[in-house]
Amino acid sequence: MVRIRNPYFIGPWARAVLSFLPLLGASVARAQGPAPETAPPLFPGGGLVSYNSIFTTRGLMPGISNGIPATAFPTFAHEADFNFTWGFYRNFDLTVVVPVVTNHFDTGSAPAVGESGFGDGMLLVKYRFYRRDSERGTTQASVTFGPKMPTGRTDLTDTNGRRLPAGLQPGSGSTDLFLATNWTYTGLFHLKRLV
C-alpha cells in the first residue's frame, strides 16, 4: 500500500511558527505610559493646558419599539476635556476641567437624537502634604479635592419634545465632591526626581 502525502498540508507546529513569522518584520513602537509621579504638584510656579479626547461607540439596542428607553446609553459619544492647571505655590495646584460632550443615540429606524454641549466642570485643588528626599529616592503624598459643578445641560429633548434619558444628557444636574489621594515613590527603578 502506497501512502500519498498532501503537498499542501502544514503540520500544527509549522502553522504556529508561520503565524509568528510576520512579527519579525514589525517595527518597534513605544508609548509614553503613565506619569511616573502623581503626588507632587505638576508645575510649581508654572502652568499646564491640555486636551483629552474620549470616543465611545456602541451597537444599536435590540428590541426598541417606541421611544427611547430610560436606561439608554449613546450609540456614539465623544468627550473633549480641556484641562487648565496652575501651580500657584510650591505645594499647591489649581485645576479647572471643562468638558465638551457629544452624545448621539441611533435606533436604526427613527432619526438619531442628541447634541453637543458643555459637561459638568470641575474645580480642583491639589495639596502636597508630605515629601521626603533620601539617597534612594523621593517619597511624596498629596490630596486632591474640589467640586464637580452642574454646568452641563440636562434639558435636551428628542424630535417629539420629550426629555432625553439621563445617559444621553451632557450634564448630570448634581453637584458632587471629588476627593483623591496620591502617593508616589520615585527611586525604585532609578528614576530621576522630577519636582
PDB file of C-alpha atoms in Angstrom:
ATOM      1  CA  MET A   1       0.000   0.000   0.000  1.00  0.00           C
ATOM      2  CA  VAL A   2       1.398   3.356  -1.048  1.00  0.00           C
ATOM      3  CA  ARG A   3       0.671   6.370   1.096  1.00  0.00           C
ATOM      4  CA  ILE A   4       0.434   9.719  -0.672  1.00  0.00           C
ATOM      5  CA  ARG A   5       1.130  12.827   1.338  1.00  0.00           C
ATOM      6  CA  ASN A   6      -0.751  16.035   0.628  1.00  0.00           C
ATOM      7  CA  PRO A   7       1.841  18.563  -0.622  1.00  0.00           C
ATOM      8  CA  TYR A   8      -0.241  21.459   0.795  1.00  0.00           C
ATOM      9  CA  PHE A   9      -0.520  20.010   4.310  1.00  0.00           C
ATOM     10  CA  ILE A  10       1.289  22.008   7.005  1.00  0.00           C
ATOM     11  CA  GLY A  11       1.705  20.466  10.424  1.00  0.00           C
ATOM     12  CA  PRO A  12       0.467  22.194  13.582  1.00  0.00           C
ATOM     13  CA  TRP A  13       3.958  23.260  14.702  1.00  0.00           C
ATOM     14  CA  ALA A  14       4.818  24.674  11.307  1.00  0.00           C
ATOM     15  CA  ARG A  15       1.493  26.521  11.285  1.00  0.00           C
ATOM     16  CA  ALA A  16       2.305  28.103  14.681  1.00  0.00           C
ATOM     17  CA  VAL A  17       5.786  29.154  13.565  1.00  0.00           C
ATOM     18  CA  LEU A  18       4.456  30.627  10.329  1.00  0.00           C
ATOM     19  CA  SER A  19       1.795  32.616  12.186  1.00  0.00           C
ATOM     20  CA  PHE A  20       4.501  34.443  14.184  1.00  0.00           C
ATOM     21  CA  LEU A  21       6.810  34.971  11.195  1.00  0.00           C
ATOM     22  CA  PRO A  22       5.240  38.349  10.198  1.00  0.00           C
ATOM     23  CA  LEU A  23       6.141  39.722  13.639  1.00  0.00           C
ATOM     24  CA  LEU A  24       9.830  39.556  12.720  1.00  0.00           C
ATOM     25  CA  GLY A  25       9.278  42.363  10.213  1.00  0.00           C
ATOM     26  CA  ALA A  26       7.287  44.560  12.584  1.00  0.00           C
ATOM     27  CA  SER A  27       8.853  47.791  13.772  1.00  0.00           C
ATOM     28  CA  VAL A  28       9.246  48.634  17.436  1.00  0.00           C
ATOM     29  CA  ALA A  29       6.838  51.219  18.846  1.00  0.00           C
ATOM     30  CA  ARG A  30       6.901  52.747  22.301  1.00  0.00           C
ATOM     31  CA  ALA A  31       4.163  54.655  24.093  1.00  0.00           C
ATOM     32  CA  GLN A  32       4.632  57.260  26.799  1.00  0.00           C
ATOM     33  CA  GLY A  33       2.914  55.250  29.515  1.00  0.00           C
ATOM     34  CA  PRO A  34       1.607  56.570  32.807  1.00  0.00           C
ATOM     35  CA  ALA A  35       3.075  59.569  34.563  1.00  0.00           C
ATOM     36  CA  PRO A  36       5.820  58.410  36.912  1.00  0.00           C
ATOM     37  CA  GLU A  37       4.703  60.798  39.651  1.00  0.00           C
ATOM     38  CA  THR A  38       1.149  61.761  40.567  1.00  0.00           C
ATOM     39  CA  ALA A  39       1.578  63.084  44.108  1.00  0.00           C
ATOM     40  CA  PRO A  40       3.620  66.256  43.541  1.00  0.00           C
ATOM     41  CA  PRO A  41       2.241  69.457  42.049  1.00  0.00           C
ATOM     42  CA  LEU A  42       2.793  69.435  38.304  1.00  0.00           C
ATOM     43  CA  PHE A  43       4.445  72.786  37.771  1.00  0.00           C
ATOM     44  CA  PRO A  44       5.224  74.844  40.882  1.00  0.00           C
ATOM     45  CA  GLY A  45       5.134  78.422  39.600  1.00  0.00           C
ATOM     46  CA  GLY A  46       4.044  77.309  36.118  1.00  0.00           C
ATOM     47  CA  GLY A  47       1.037  76.015  34.268  1.00  0.00           C
ATOM     48  CA  LEU A  48      -0.371  73.348  32.001  1.00  0.00           C
ATOM     49  CA  VAL A  49      -3.001  73.448  29.288  1.00  0.00           C
ATOM     50  CA  SER A  50      -4.009  70.041  27.955  1.00  0.00           C
ATOM     51  CA  TYR A  51      -6.693  68.378  25.871  1.00  0.00           C
ATOM     52  CA  ASN A  52      -8.022  64.834  26.149  1.00  0.00           C
ATOM     53  CA  SER A  53     -10.404  63.209  23.698  1.00  0.00           C
ATOM     54  CA  ILE A  54     -12.501  60.131  24.535  1.00  0.00           C
ATOM     55  CA  PHE A  55     -14.587  58.342  21.888  1.00  0.00           C
ATOM     56  CA  THR A  56     -17.137  55.628  22.713  1.00  0.00           C
ATOM     57  CA  THR A  57     -19.306  53.722  20.249  1.00  0.00           C
ATOM     58  CA  ARG A  58     -21.955  51.102  20.995  1.00  0.00           C
ATOM     59  CA  GLY A  59     -24.172  48.965  18.815  1.00  0.00           C
ATOM     60  CA  LEU A  60     -27.884  49.528  18.429  1.00  0.00           C
ATOM     61  CA  MET A  61     -30.117  48.379  21.280  1.00  0.00           C
ATOM     62  CA  PRO A  62     -32.179  45.380  20.143  1.00  0.00           C
ATOM     63  CA  GLY A  63     -35.937  45.332  20.625  1.00  0.00           C
ATOM     64  CA  ILE A  64     -36.636  49.078  20.733  1.00  0.00           C
ATOM     65  CA  SER A  65     -40.206  49.781  19.690  1.00  0.00           C
ATOM     66  CA  ASN A  66     -41.470  53.264  20.544  1.00  0.00           C
ATOM     67  CA  GLY A  67     -39.406  55.913  22.253  1.00  0.00           C
ATOM     68  CA  ILE A  68     -36.021  55.807  23.878  1.00  0.00           C
ATOM     69  CA  PRO A  69     -35.615  53.591  26.962  1.00  0.00           C
ATOM     70  CA  ALA A  70     -34.745  55.354  30.222  1.00  0.00           C
ATOM     71  CA  THR A  71     -31.586  53.250  30.516  1.00  0.00           C
ATOM     72  CA  ALA A  72     -30.266  54.114  27.045  1.00  0.00           C
ATOM     73  CA  PHE A  73     -26.625  54.972  26.563  1.00  0.00           C
ATOM     74  CA  PRO A  74     -25.393  56.850  23.486  1.00  0.00           C
ATOM     75  CA  THR A  75     -24.524  54.813  20.413  1.00  0.00           C
ATOM     76  CA  PHE A  76     -21.835  57.443  19.777  1.00  0.00           C
ATOM     77  CA  ALA A  77     -20.254  59.607  22.485  1.00  0.00           C
ATOM     78  CA  HIS A  78     -17.316  61.981  22.446  1.00  0.00           C
ATOM     79  CA  GLU A  79     -15.951  63.822  25.471  1.00  0.00           C
ATOM     80  CA  ALA A  80     -13.352  66.536  24.910  1.00  0.00           C
ATOM     81  CA  ASP A  81     -11.733  67.541  28.213  1.00  0.00           C
ATOM     82  CA  PHE A  82      -9.904  70.861  28.395  1.00  0.00           C
ATOM     83  CA  ASN A  83      -7.609  70.935  31.431  1.00  0.00           C
ATOM     84  CA  PHE A  84      -6.077  74.133  32.811  1.00  0.00           C
ATOM     85  CA  THR A  85      -3.642  73.677  35.722  1.00  0.00           C
ATOM     86  CA  TRP A  86      -1.687  76.374  37.545  1.00  0.00           C
ATOM     87  CA  GLY A  87       0.950  75.643  40.188  1.00  0.00           C
ATOM     88  CA  PHE A  88       0.376  78.777  42.222  1.00  0.00           C
ATOM     89  CA  TYR A  89       2.604  77.721  45.142  1.00  0.00           C
ATOM     90  CA  ARG A  90       5.280  75.062  45.710  1.00  0.00           C
ATOM     91  CA  ASN A  91       2.851  72.544  47.232  1.00  0.00           C
ATOM     92  CA  PHE A  92      -0.418  73.618  45.545  1.00  0.00           C
ATOM     93  CA  ASP A  93      -2.044  73.187  42.126  1.00  0.00           C
ATOM     94  CA  LEU A  94      -5.327  74.679  40.949  1.00  0.00           C
ATOM     95  CA  THR A  95      -7.049  72.766  38.134  1.00  0.00           C
ATOM     96  CA  VAL A  96     -10.106  73.647  36.062  1.00  0.00           C
ATOM     97  CA  VAL A  97     -11.543  70.890  33.841  1.00  0.00           C
ATOM     98  CA  VAL A  98     -14.066  71.941  31.172  1.00  0.00           C
ATOM     99  CA  PRO A  99     -15.613  69.011  29.250  1.00  0.00           C
ATOM    100  CA  VAL A 100     -17.442  69.344  25.943  1.00  0.00           C
ATOM    101  CA  VAL A 101     -19.724  66.323  25.477  1.00  0.00           C
ATOM    102  CA  THR A 102     -21.351  64.991  22.302  1.00  0.00           C
ATOM    103  CA  ASN A 103     -23.964  62.237  22.664  1.00  0.00           C
ATOM    104  CA  HIS A 104     -25.948  60.654  19.824  1.00  0.00           C
ATOM    105  CA  PHE A 105     -28.479  57.850  20.031  1.00  0.00           C
ATOM    106  CA  ASP A 106     -29.481  55.973  16.888  1.00  0.00           C
ATOM    107  CA  THR A 107     -32.352  53.489  16.935  1.00  0.00           C
ATOM    108  CA  GLY A 108     -31.882  52.425  13.346  1.00  0.00           C
ATOM    109  CA  SER A 109     -35.495  53.195  12.413  1.00  0.00           C
ATOM    110  CA  ALA A 110     -36.063  56.731  13.744  1.00  0.00           C
ATOM    111  CA  PRO A 111     -33.813  59.754  13.222  1.00  0.00           C
ATOM    112  CA  ALA A 112     -30.807  59.931  15.528  1.00  0.00           C
ATOM    113  CA  VAL A 113     -31.153  62.224  18.545  1.00  0.00           C
ATOM    114  CA  GLY A 114     -28.508  64.020  20.560  1.00  0.00           C
ATOM    115  CA  GLU A 115     -26.437  67.161  20.698  1.00  0.00           C
ATOM    116  CA  SER A 116     -23.169  68.638  21.871  1.00  0.00           C
ATOM    117  CA  GLY A 117     -22.764  70.830  24.911  1.00  0.00           C
ATOM    118  CA  PHE A 118     -20.700  71.590  27.958  1.00  0.00           C
ATOM    119  CA  GLY A 119     -20.487  68.802  30.501  1.00  0.00           C
ATOM    120  CA  ASP A 120     -20.076  69.180  34.252  1.00  0.00           C
ATOM    121  CA  GLY A 121     -16.938  71.175  35.050  1.00  0.00           C
ATOM    122  CA  MET A 122     -14.571  70.558  37.956  1.00  0.00           C
ATOM    123  CA  LEU A 123     -12.524  72.959  40.070  1.00  0.00           C
ATOM    124  CA  LEU A 124      -9.793  71.038  41.907  1.00  0.00           C
ATOM    125  CA  VAL A 125      -7.021  71.910  44.357  1.00  0.00           C
ATOM    126  CA  LYS A 126      -4.066  69.582  44.914  1.00  0.00           C
ATOM    127  CA  TYR A 127      -2.069  69.938  48.127  1.00  0.00           C
ATOM    128  CA  ARG A 128       1.177  68.041  48.628  1.00  0.00           C
ATOM    129  CA  PHE A 129       1.384  67.476  52.370  1.00  0.00           C
ATOM    130  CA  TYR A 130       4.375  65.115  52.518  1.00  0.00           C
ATOM    131  CA  ARG A 131       7.751  64.995  50.800  1.00  0.00           C
ATOM    132  CA  ARG A 132      10.824  63.117  51.931  1.00  0.00           C
ATOM    133  CA  ASP A 133      14.054  63.010  49.946  1.00  0.00           C
ATOM    134  CA  SER A 134      16.666  60.341  50.553  1.00  0.00           C
ATOM    135  CA  GLU A 135      19.609  58.780  48.750  1.00  0.00           C
ATOM    136  CA  ARG A 136      17.325  56.047  47.448  1.00  0.00           C
ATOM    137  CA  GLY A 137      14.597  58.331  46.098  1.00  0.00           C
ATOM    138  CA  THR A 138      11.744  60.683  46.875  1.00  0.00           C
ATOM    139  CA  THR A 139       8.502  59.833  48.653  1.00  0.00           C
ATOM    140  CA  GLN A 140       5.558  62.208  48.243  1.00  0.00           C
ATOM    141  CA  ALA A 141       1.879  62.255  49.170  1.00  0.00           C
ATOM    142  CA  SER A 142      -0.907  64.655  48.236  1.00  0.00           C
ATOM    143  CA  VAL A 143      -4.648  65.118  48.401  1.00  0.00           C
ATOM    144  CA  THR A 144      -6.826  66.495  45.586  1.00  0.00           C
ATOM    145  CA  PHE A 145     -10.299  67.821  46.271  1.00  0.00           C
ATOM    146  CA  GLY A 146     -12.945  70.093  44.814  1.00  0.00           C
ATOM    147  CA  PRO A 147     -16.481  70.279  43.456  1.00  0.00           C
ATOM    148  CA  LYS A 148     -17.907  68.916  40.224  1.00  0.00           C
ATOM    149  CA  MET A 149     -20.389  71.609  39.299  1.00  0.00           C
ATOM    150  CA  PRO A 150     -23.612  71.067  37.297  1.00  0.00           C
ATOM    151  CA  THR A 151     -22.595  73.235  34.338  1.00  0.00           C
ATOM    152  CA  GLY A 152     -23.753  70.701  31.740  1.00  0.00           C
ATOM    153  CA  ARG A 153     -27.167  70.772  30.119  1.00  0.00           C
ATOM    154  CA  THR A 154     -29.823  68.350  31.336  1.00  0.00           C
ATOM    155  CA  ASP A 155     -32.758  69.563  29.223  1.00  0.00           C
ATOM    156  CA  LEU A 156     -32.061  68.019  25.807  1.00  0.00           C
ATOM    157  CA  THR A 157     -35.177  66.638  24.085  1.00  0.00           C
ATOM    158  CA  ASP A 158     -35.935  64.284  21.210  1.00  0.00           C
ATOM    159  CA  THR A 159     -37.740  65.268  17.996  1.00  0.00           C
ATOM    160  CA  ASN A 160     -41.125  64.958  19.770  1.00  0.00           C
ATOM    161  CA  GLY A 161     -40.113  67.309  22.595  1.00  0.00           C
ATOM    162  CA  ARG A 162     -39.674  64.585  25.243  1.00  0.00           C
ATOM    163  CA  ARG A 163     -36.680  64.940  27.547  1.00  0.00           C
ATOM    164  CA  LEU A 164     -33.857  62.515  26.737  1.00  0.00           C
ATOM    165  CA  PRO A 165     -32.779  59.970  29.390  1.00  0.00           C
ATOM    166  CA  ALA A 166     -30.009  60.942  31.814  1.00  0.00           C
ATOM    167  CA  GLY A 167     -27.445  58.798  29.971  1.00  0.00           C
ATOM    168  CA  LEU A 168     -27.875  60.949  26.856  1.00  0.00           C
ATOM    169  CA  GLN A 169     -27.589  64.339  28.601  1.00  0.00           C
ATOM    170  CA  PRO A 170     -24.214  66.157  28.617  1.00  0.00           C
ATOM    171  CA  GLY A 171     -24.565  67.064  32.304  1.00  0.00           C
ATOM    172  CA  SER A 172     -25.672  65.248  35.435  1.00  0.00           C
ATOM    173  CA  GLY A 173     -27.581  68.057  37.151  1.00  0.00           C
ATOM    174  CA  SER A 174     -25.888  67.381  40.502  1.00  0.00           C
ATOM    175  CA  THR A 175     -23.067  68.938  42.484  1.00  0.00           C
ATOM    176  CA  ASP A 176     -20.588  66.327  43.663  1.00  0.00           C
ATOM    177  CA  LEU A 177     -17.367  66.337  45.683  1.00  0.00           C
ATOM    178  CA  PHE A 178     -14.231  64.967  44.062  1.00  0.00           C
ATOM    179  CA  LEU A 179     -11.652  63.612  46.517  1.00  0.00           C
ATOM    180  CA  ALA A 180      -8.461  61.706  45.734  1.00  0.00           C
ATOM    181  CA  THR A 181      -5.197  60.861  47.446  1.00  0.00           C
ATOM    182  CA  ASN A 182      -1.917  60.175  45.685  1.00  0.00           C
ATOM    183  CA  TRP A 183       1.280  58.583  46.931  1.00  0.00           C
ATOM    184  CA  THR A 184       4.446  58.333  44.870  1.00  0.00           C
ATOM    185  CA  TYR A 185       7.851  56.813  45.497  1.00  0.00           C
ATOM    186  CA  THR A 186      10.450  57.634  42.862  1.00  0.00           C
ATOM    187  CA  GLY A 187      13.733  55.809  43.015  1.00  0.00           C
ATOM    188  CA  LEU A 188      12.897  52.118  42.975  1.00  0.00           C
ATOM    189  CA  PHE A 189      13.685  51.930  39.267  1.00  0.00           C
ATOM    190  CA  HIS A 190      16.392  54.625  39.410  1.00  0.00           C
ATOM    191  CA  LEU A 191      14.097  57.334  38.011  1.00  0.00           C
ATOM    192  CA  LYS A 192      15.139  60.963  38.319  1.00  0.00           C
ATOM    193  CA  ARG A 193      13.418  63.208  40.820  1.00  0.00           C
ATOM    194  CA  LEU A 194      11.016  65.276  38.754  1.00  0.00           C
ATOM    195  CA  VAL A 195       9.950  68.045  41.142  1.00  0.00           C
TER     196      VAL A 195
END
